[in-house]
Amino acid sequence: MSAFALYRLPYEDHFTIVEQTDGEPVSLSSCAELNGQSGFVVAPFHLTEKEPLLLIRADRVETVEMGTKSPMGPISLISPIEPISSPKSSPQALRAAYHIDFANYHAHLLSGDFKKIVLARSATIEATPRNVIDLFRDACQRYPRMFIGLVSVPKCGTWLAATPEILLSNNGSQWQTMALAGTMKLEGDDLNGEGENVMWSTKNIQEQRYVATYITECLEQFTTDFNEYGPYTTRAGNLVHLRSDFTFSLPDEQHLGDVLRTLHPTPAVCGLPKRQTFDFILHNEHSPRRYYSGFMGPLLLSPSTLHLPPSTHLYVSLRCMEIFANGYQLYAGGGLLSDSVEEQEWQETEAKMETMRNLLYI
């Protein structure tokens, strides 16, 4: 069975279709195996045999203007989508599970075992799914500042993401990544701006600084030519975050897989120390993340109809959901520090899930 991806970069007026017309996408067991490869990448939070890193071969690449009707050949690939296999939990049960996880995670922060750790959860919405192409187009219209990606692969399922976080991107010879952390919800008159009036708490500032320091340490392994700009407030939907941009050069672009192996997962979706928090999440989080908080996007891919050189635009898979025959599984998470408050963190995940929920009832 074939596989496909649709993606729209922030602020662009067109999207790109990438289709593999036959065979299964290549399954990889390590980011390092992306060295020298090209195609559309779909990576999970934790690479396993069941949930591998997938590389969709670009047999067909087409760019489509947002306002035009184009033959959507890949639409037939959506069916069949399996029903949701996990039992639906009541709101009370979901909240109780989060309470247990928060207490467990927070205890390790208070004891000094971790500086930061990200707690994620999921929620099931049972419904007759909307047409996925309509969902994708609506996401593009509603969230112009974000990367919008729709992916359908038999091995991982069908996923839609609207994410603000660049993992690795390039513009010619210049490369970019970012440290994105801290979250606040815009309300009232602030929805008319870009969050310029937001006052950030010490917790949010510290959380973002942890991520920025980690990115710096990663880049130092591959280049001495990099610059950091920020932090500054950036808007994503009805939320704002603290963001620092890193630009850098790479002496060897055939080893992008090694760069990705070092960066992923960043403290923005995992924690610090990275290895200890990563292992703790795998063994303690109630809700398996699957492809949430992994990454997706084109790797050294050239949209043929635009006659551009190959480019890379890999984004962390935040604000995403998996689409099933009888509903949706939504995912969200938030970074915890020693002074985190449980109810505030729960409400942050609720606000993040609104990004996908808002698309389901148009």
XYZ file of C-alpha atoms in Angstrom:
362
model
C 0.000 0.000 0.000
C 1.247 3.494 -0.794
C 1.838 6.339 1.669
C 1.623 10.107 1.465
C 2.148 13.398 3.252
C 0.789 16.904 2.758
C 2.561 19.847 4.321
C 2.303 23.634 4.409
C 5.154 25.762 5.749
C 4.324 28.787 7.941
C 2.817 31.750 6.072
C 3.061 30.076 2.652
C 0.153 30.266 0.177
C 0.656 26.753 -1.181
C 1.082 23.236 0.152
C 3.065 20.261 -1.082
C 1.982 16.678 -1.719
C 4.571 13.919 -1.296
C 3.431 10.452 -2.376
C 5.096 7.055 -2.420
C 3.207 5.187 -5.113
C 4.219 1.610 -4.294
C 5.783 -0.409 -1.531
C 6.148 0.388 2.145
C 8.095 3.437 3.338
C 11.541 2.566 4.652
C 11.552 1.786 8.388
C 14.644 3.028 10.218
C 15.813 2.224 13.736
C 17.952 5.315 14.280
C 18.005 8.968 13.257
C 21.599 8.401 12.138
C 20.255 6.187 9.322
C 18.877 9.378 7.732
C 22.416 10.363 6.736
C 22.446 10.921 2.966
C 18.696 10.230 2.605
C 15.870 12.327 1.172
C 12.087 12.114 1.359
C 9.391 12.905 3.912
C 10.265 11.845 7.463
C 7.849 10.725 10.198
C 9.537 9.958 13.529
C 8.052 8.837 16.866
C 9.071 10.064 20.295
C 10.692 6.679 20.959
C 11.919 4.544 18.066
C 10.862 0.902 18.360
C 10.193 -1.986 15.983
C 6.461 -1.283 16.343
C 6.865 2.490 15.930
C 9.875 3.047 13.664
C 11.197 6.165 12.020
C 9.577 6.205 8.572
C 10.925 7.692 5.342
C 8.325 8.247 2.611
C 9.943 8.027 -0.821
C 9.056 11.034 -2.994
C 7.764 9.274 -6.121
C 5.347 12.149 -6.669
C 5.901 15.717 -5.484
C 3.338 18.387 -6.343
C 2.742 21.908 -5.084
C -0.831 23.204 -4.892
C -2.032 26.771 -4.389
C -4.204 27.018 -1.293
C -7.179 28.529 -3.125
C -7.280 26.056 -6.006
C -8.967 22.731 -6.509
C -6.432 20.066 -7.388
C -6.796 16.336 -8.046
C -6.086 14.791 -4.659
C -4.905 11.373 -5.742
C -3.693 10.381 -2.261
C -7.189 10.725 -0.755
C -7.923 7.079 -1.598
C -5.022 6.041 0.606
C -6.858 7.192 3.723
C -9.120 4.134 3.726
C -9.173 1.916 5.617
C -8.358 3.609 8.915
C -8.554 1.288 11.883
C -11.047 2.007 14.704
C -9.726 3.483 17.923
C -8.347 0.505 19.825
C -7.860 2.102 23.253
C -10.926 2.189 25.527
C -12.496 5.590 25.997
C -11.831 7.027 29.439
C -14.140 9.381 31.259
C -12.946 12.931 31.965
C -12.690 11.967 35.628
C -10.473 8.966 34.841
C -8.200 11.050 32.611
C -7.845 13.683 35.310
C -7.104 11.034 37.935
C -4.384 9.474 35.753
C -2.821 12.894 35.227
C -2.862 13.508 38.984
C -0.914 10.279 39.572
C 1.621 11.112 36.866
C 2.071 14.689 38.058
C 2.712 13.605 41.644
C 5.250 11.018 40.469
C 7.066 13.405 38.120
C 6.997 16.324 40.546
C 8.505 14.270 43.370
C 11.619 13.695 41.250
C 11.852 17.411 40.514
C 11.609 18.293 44.204
C 14.274 15.726 45.090
C 16.628 17.200 42.489
C 16.742 14.088 40.269
C 15.516 16.144 37.292
C 15.794 19.829 36.389
C 12.832 19.604 34.044
C 10.543 16.857 32.738
C 7.682 16.945 30.249
C 4.405 15.254 31.174
C 2.140 14.350 28.238
C -1.328 12.883 27.975
C -3.948 12.033 25.371
C -7.723 12.228 25.032
C -10.157 10.305 22.846
C -12.954 11.942 20.874
C -15.441 9.486 19.383
C -17.014 10.907 16.232
C -17.450 10.324 12.533
C -14.220 11.812 11.170
C -14.299 14.749 8.808
C -12.662 14.397 5.413
C -8.947 14.557 6.179
C -8.156 16.866 3.264
C -10.766 19.300 4.597
C -9.163 19.044 8.037
C -5.772 19.812 6.534
C -7.038 22.804 4.545
C -8.907 24.172 7.574
C -5.774 23.841 9.699
C -3.792 25.759 7.071
C -6.363 28.542 7.096
C -6.790 28.715 10.875
C -3.097 28.455 11.792
C -1.029 30.465 9.289
C 1.942 30.772 11.680
C 2.423 27.004 12.041
C 3.741 24.082 10.036
C 0.751 21.945 9.032
C 1.391 18.291 8.247
C -0.957 15.445 7.294
C 0.632 11.993 7.066
C -0.862 8.611 6.213
C 1.338 5.522 6.399
C 0.060 1.987 7.100
C 2.813 1.450 9.674
C 1.988 4.518 11.814
C -1.593 5.478 10.871
C -2.975 8.868 9.853
C -1.802 11.959 11.734
C -2.485 15.693 11.528
C -0.183 18.211 13.221
C -0.143 21.994 13.544
C 3.171 22.785 15.156
C 5.270 25.915 15.734
C 8.552 24.207 16.683
C 11.378 23.808 14.166
C 13.716 20.902 14.871
C 15.962 21.367 11.830
C 15.418 23.558 8.772
C 17.516 25.205 6.096
C 17.414 28.131 3.726
C 20.205 27.579 1.267
C 23.416 27.000 3.217
C 22.018 28.513 6.430
C 20.496 26.108 8.953
C 18.049 26.808 11.750
C 16.692 25.269 14.919
C 14.950 26.774 17.927
C 14.411 26.569 21.657
C 10.663 26.787 22.259
C 9.308 26.476 25.795
C 6.934 28.213 28.163
C 3.247 28.552 27.344
C 0.528 31.110 28.038
C -2.989 31.377 26.624
C -4.081 34.598 24.939
C -7.468 35.959 25.929
C -9.542 39.093 25.390
C -7.864 42.000 23.626
C -4.532 40.141 23.553
C -5.970 37.923 20.791
C -5.658 40.922 18.466
C -1.871 41.003 18.779
C 1.167 38.745 18.843
C 1.442 38.456 22.625
C 3.566 41.564 23.007
C 1.890 42.408 26.341
C 2.492 39.008 27.952
C 4.461 39.009 31.209
C 6.437 35.787 31.589
C 6.833 34.033 34.941
C 10.180 32.946 36.329
C 9.133 29.326 35.758
C 8.545 29.879 32.036
C 11.773 31.846 31.584
C 13.796 29.180 33.361
C 12.176 26.377 31.365
C 13.020 28.086 28.085
C 16.605 28.745 29.186
C 17.119 25.043 29.898
C 16.112 24.211 26.327
C 18.278 26.961 24.813
C 21.340 25.801 26.759
C 20.781 22.237 25.560
C 20.512 23.353 21.912
C 23.783 25.272 22.267
C 25.560 22.200 23.627
C 24.222 20.076 20.751
C 25.316 22.510 18.051
C 28.815 22.790 19.509
C 29.312 19.144 18.533
C 28.864 19.935 14.821
C 29.851 23.557 14.195
C 31.524 26.607 15.688
C 29.570 28.934 13.412
C 26.214 29.545 15.111
C 24.248 32.448 16.552
C 21.360 32.711 19.003
C 18.633 35.329 18.811
C 16.134 35.688 21.641
C 14.300 34.787 23.689
C 11.201 36.551 22.438
C 7.450 35.947 22.523
C 5.965 34.089 19.562
C 2.322 33.264 18.883
C 0.931 29.869 17.846
C -2.860 29.796 17.509
C -4.288 31.201 20.745
C -1.118 30.380 22.666
C 2.202 32.169 23.017
C 5.621 30.701 23.790
C 9.116 31.889 24.570
C 11.397 31.272 21.596
C 15.085 31.564 20.777
C 16.286 31.077 17.188
C 19.599 29.452 16.353
C 21.186 29.884 12.925
C 24.286 27.929 11.979
C 26.330 26.437 9.176
C 27.162 22.761 8.736
C 30.444 21.689 7.153
C 28.938 18.322 6.140
C 25.255 18.170 5.175
C 25.444 14.435 4.444
C 25.329 13.793 8.188
C 22.006 15.431 9.044
C 20.934 12.170 10.666
C 23.695 12.555 13.244
C 22.537 16.101 14.014
C 18.958 14.861 14.438
C 20.087 11.993 16.665
C 21.764 14.536 18.950
C 18.885 17.039 19.004
C 15.924 14.640 19.328
C 14.201 14.581 21.705
C 14.907 18.099 22.941
C 14.153 19.139 26.538
C 11.082 20.907 25.111
C 9.412 17.464 24.829
C 11.559 15.357 27.157
C 13.527 16.921 30.006
C 16.913 17.301 31.679
C 19.023 15.298 32.181
C 17.921 13.974 28.791
C 18.657 10.233 29.138
C 17.258 9.926 32.675
C 14.045 11.825 31.921
C 13.575 10.002 28.605
C 13.771 6.600 30.321
C 11.511 7.784 33.144
C 8.834 8.950 30.686
C 8.870 5.624 28.836
C 8.335 3.684 32.053
C 5.918 5.974 33.887
C 3.692 8.004 31.570
C 0.112 6.686 31.488
C -0.491 7.515 27.823
C 1.951 6.185 25.184
C 3.071 9.070 22.978
C 3.522 7.132 19.710
C 4.300 9.758 17.048
C 3.366 12.712 19.244
C 6.507 14.717 20.215
C 8.488 13.006 17.479
C 9.107 15.000 14.302
C 7.979 15.186 10.684
C 8.711 17.045 7.468
C 10.653 17.025 4.197
C 14.327 16.049 4.289
C 16.513 17.331 1.429
C 13.427 17.383 -0.772
C 12.830 19.600 -3.796
C 9.231 20.508 -4.778
C 9.711 19.878 -8.512
C 7.037 22.319 -9.659
C 8.812 25.203 -7.892
C 12.264 24.463 -9.388
C 13.968 25.018 -6.041
C 17.047 23.264 -4.646
C 16.480 20.488 -2.082
C 15.521 21.784 1.340
C 14.804 20.432 4.825
C 11.946 21.503 7.088
C 11.610 19.143 10.049
C 9.213 20.159 12.830
C 8.530 18.645 16.256
C 5.127 16.898 16.130
C 3.208 19.015 18.631
C -0.520 19.925 18.640
C -1.306 16.703 16.829
C -3.896 13.983 16.630
C -4.218 10.513 15.170
C -7.283 9.992 12.973
C -9.288 6.758 13.212
C -12.377 5.345 11.541
C -14.502 6.220 14.579
C -12.794 9.254 16.078
C -9.587 10.964 17.072
C -6.815 10.627 19.636
C -5.495 14.050 20.711
C -2.119 14.603 22.388
C -0.573 17.394 24.451
C 2.106 17.896 27.071
C 3.804 20.490 29.212
C 7.150 21.039 30.873
C 7.308 20.624 34.643
C 9.764 22.296 36.998
C 10.008 22.055 40.773
C 7.620 25.013 41.238
C 4.977 23.723 38.794
C 1.346 23.692 39.956
C -0.737 20.698 38.891
C -3.973 22.472 37.945
C -2.094 25.082 35.917
C -0.236 22.359 34.029
C -3.482 20.461 33.358
C -5.090 23.597 31.973
C -2.057 24.141 29.732
C -2.601 20.713 28.140
C -6.300 21.531 27.708
C -5.370 24.766 25.910
C -2.944 22.933 23.638
C -5.543 20.306 22.709
C -7.872 23.095 21.598
C -5.655 23.517 18.529
C -6.931 20.219 17.132
C -10.356 20.287 18.783
C -11.145 23.556 17.010
C -10.893 21.741 13.656
C -13.360 19.008 14.490
C -16.558 21.015 14.836
C -16.394 23.530 11.986
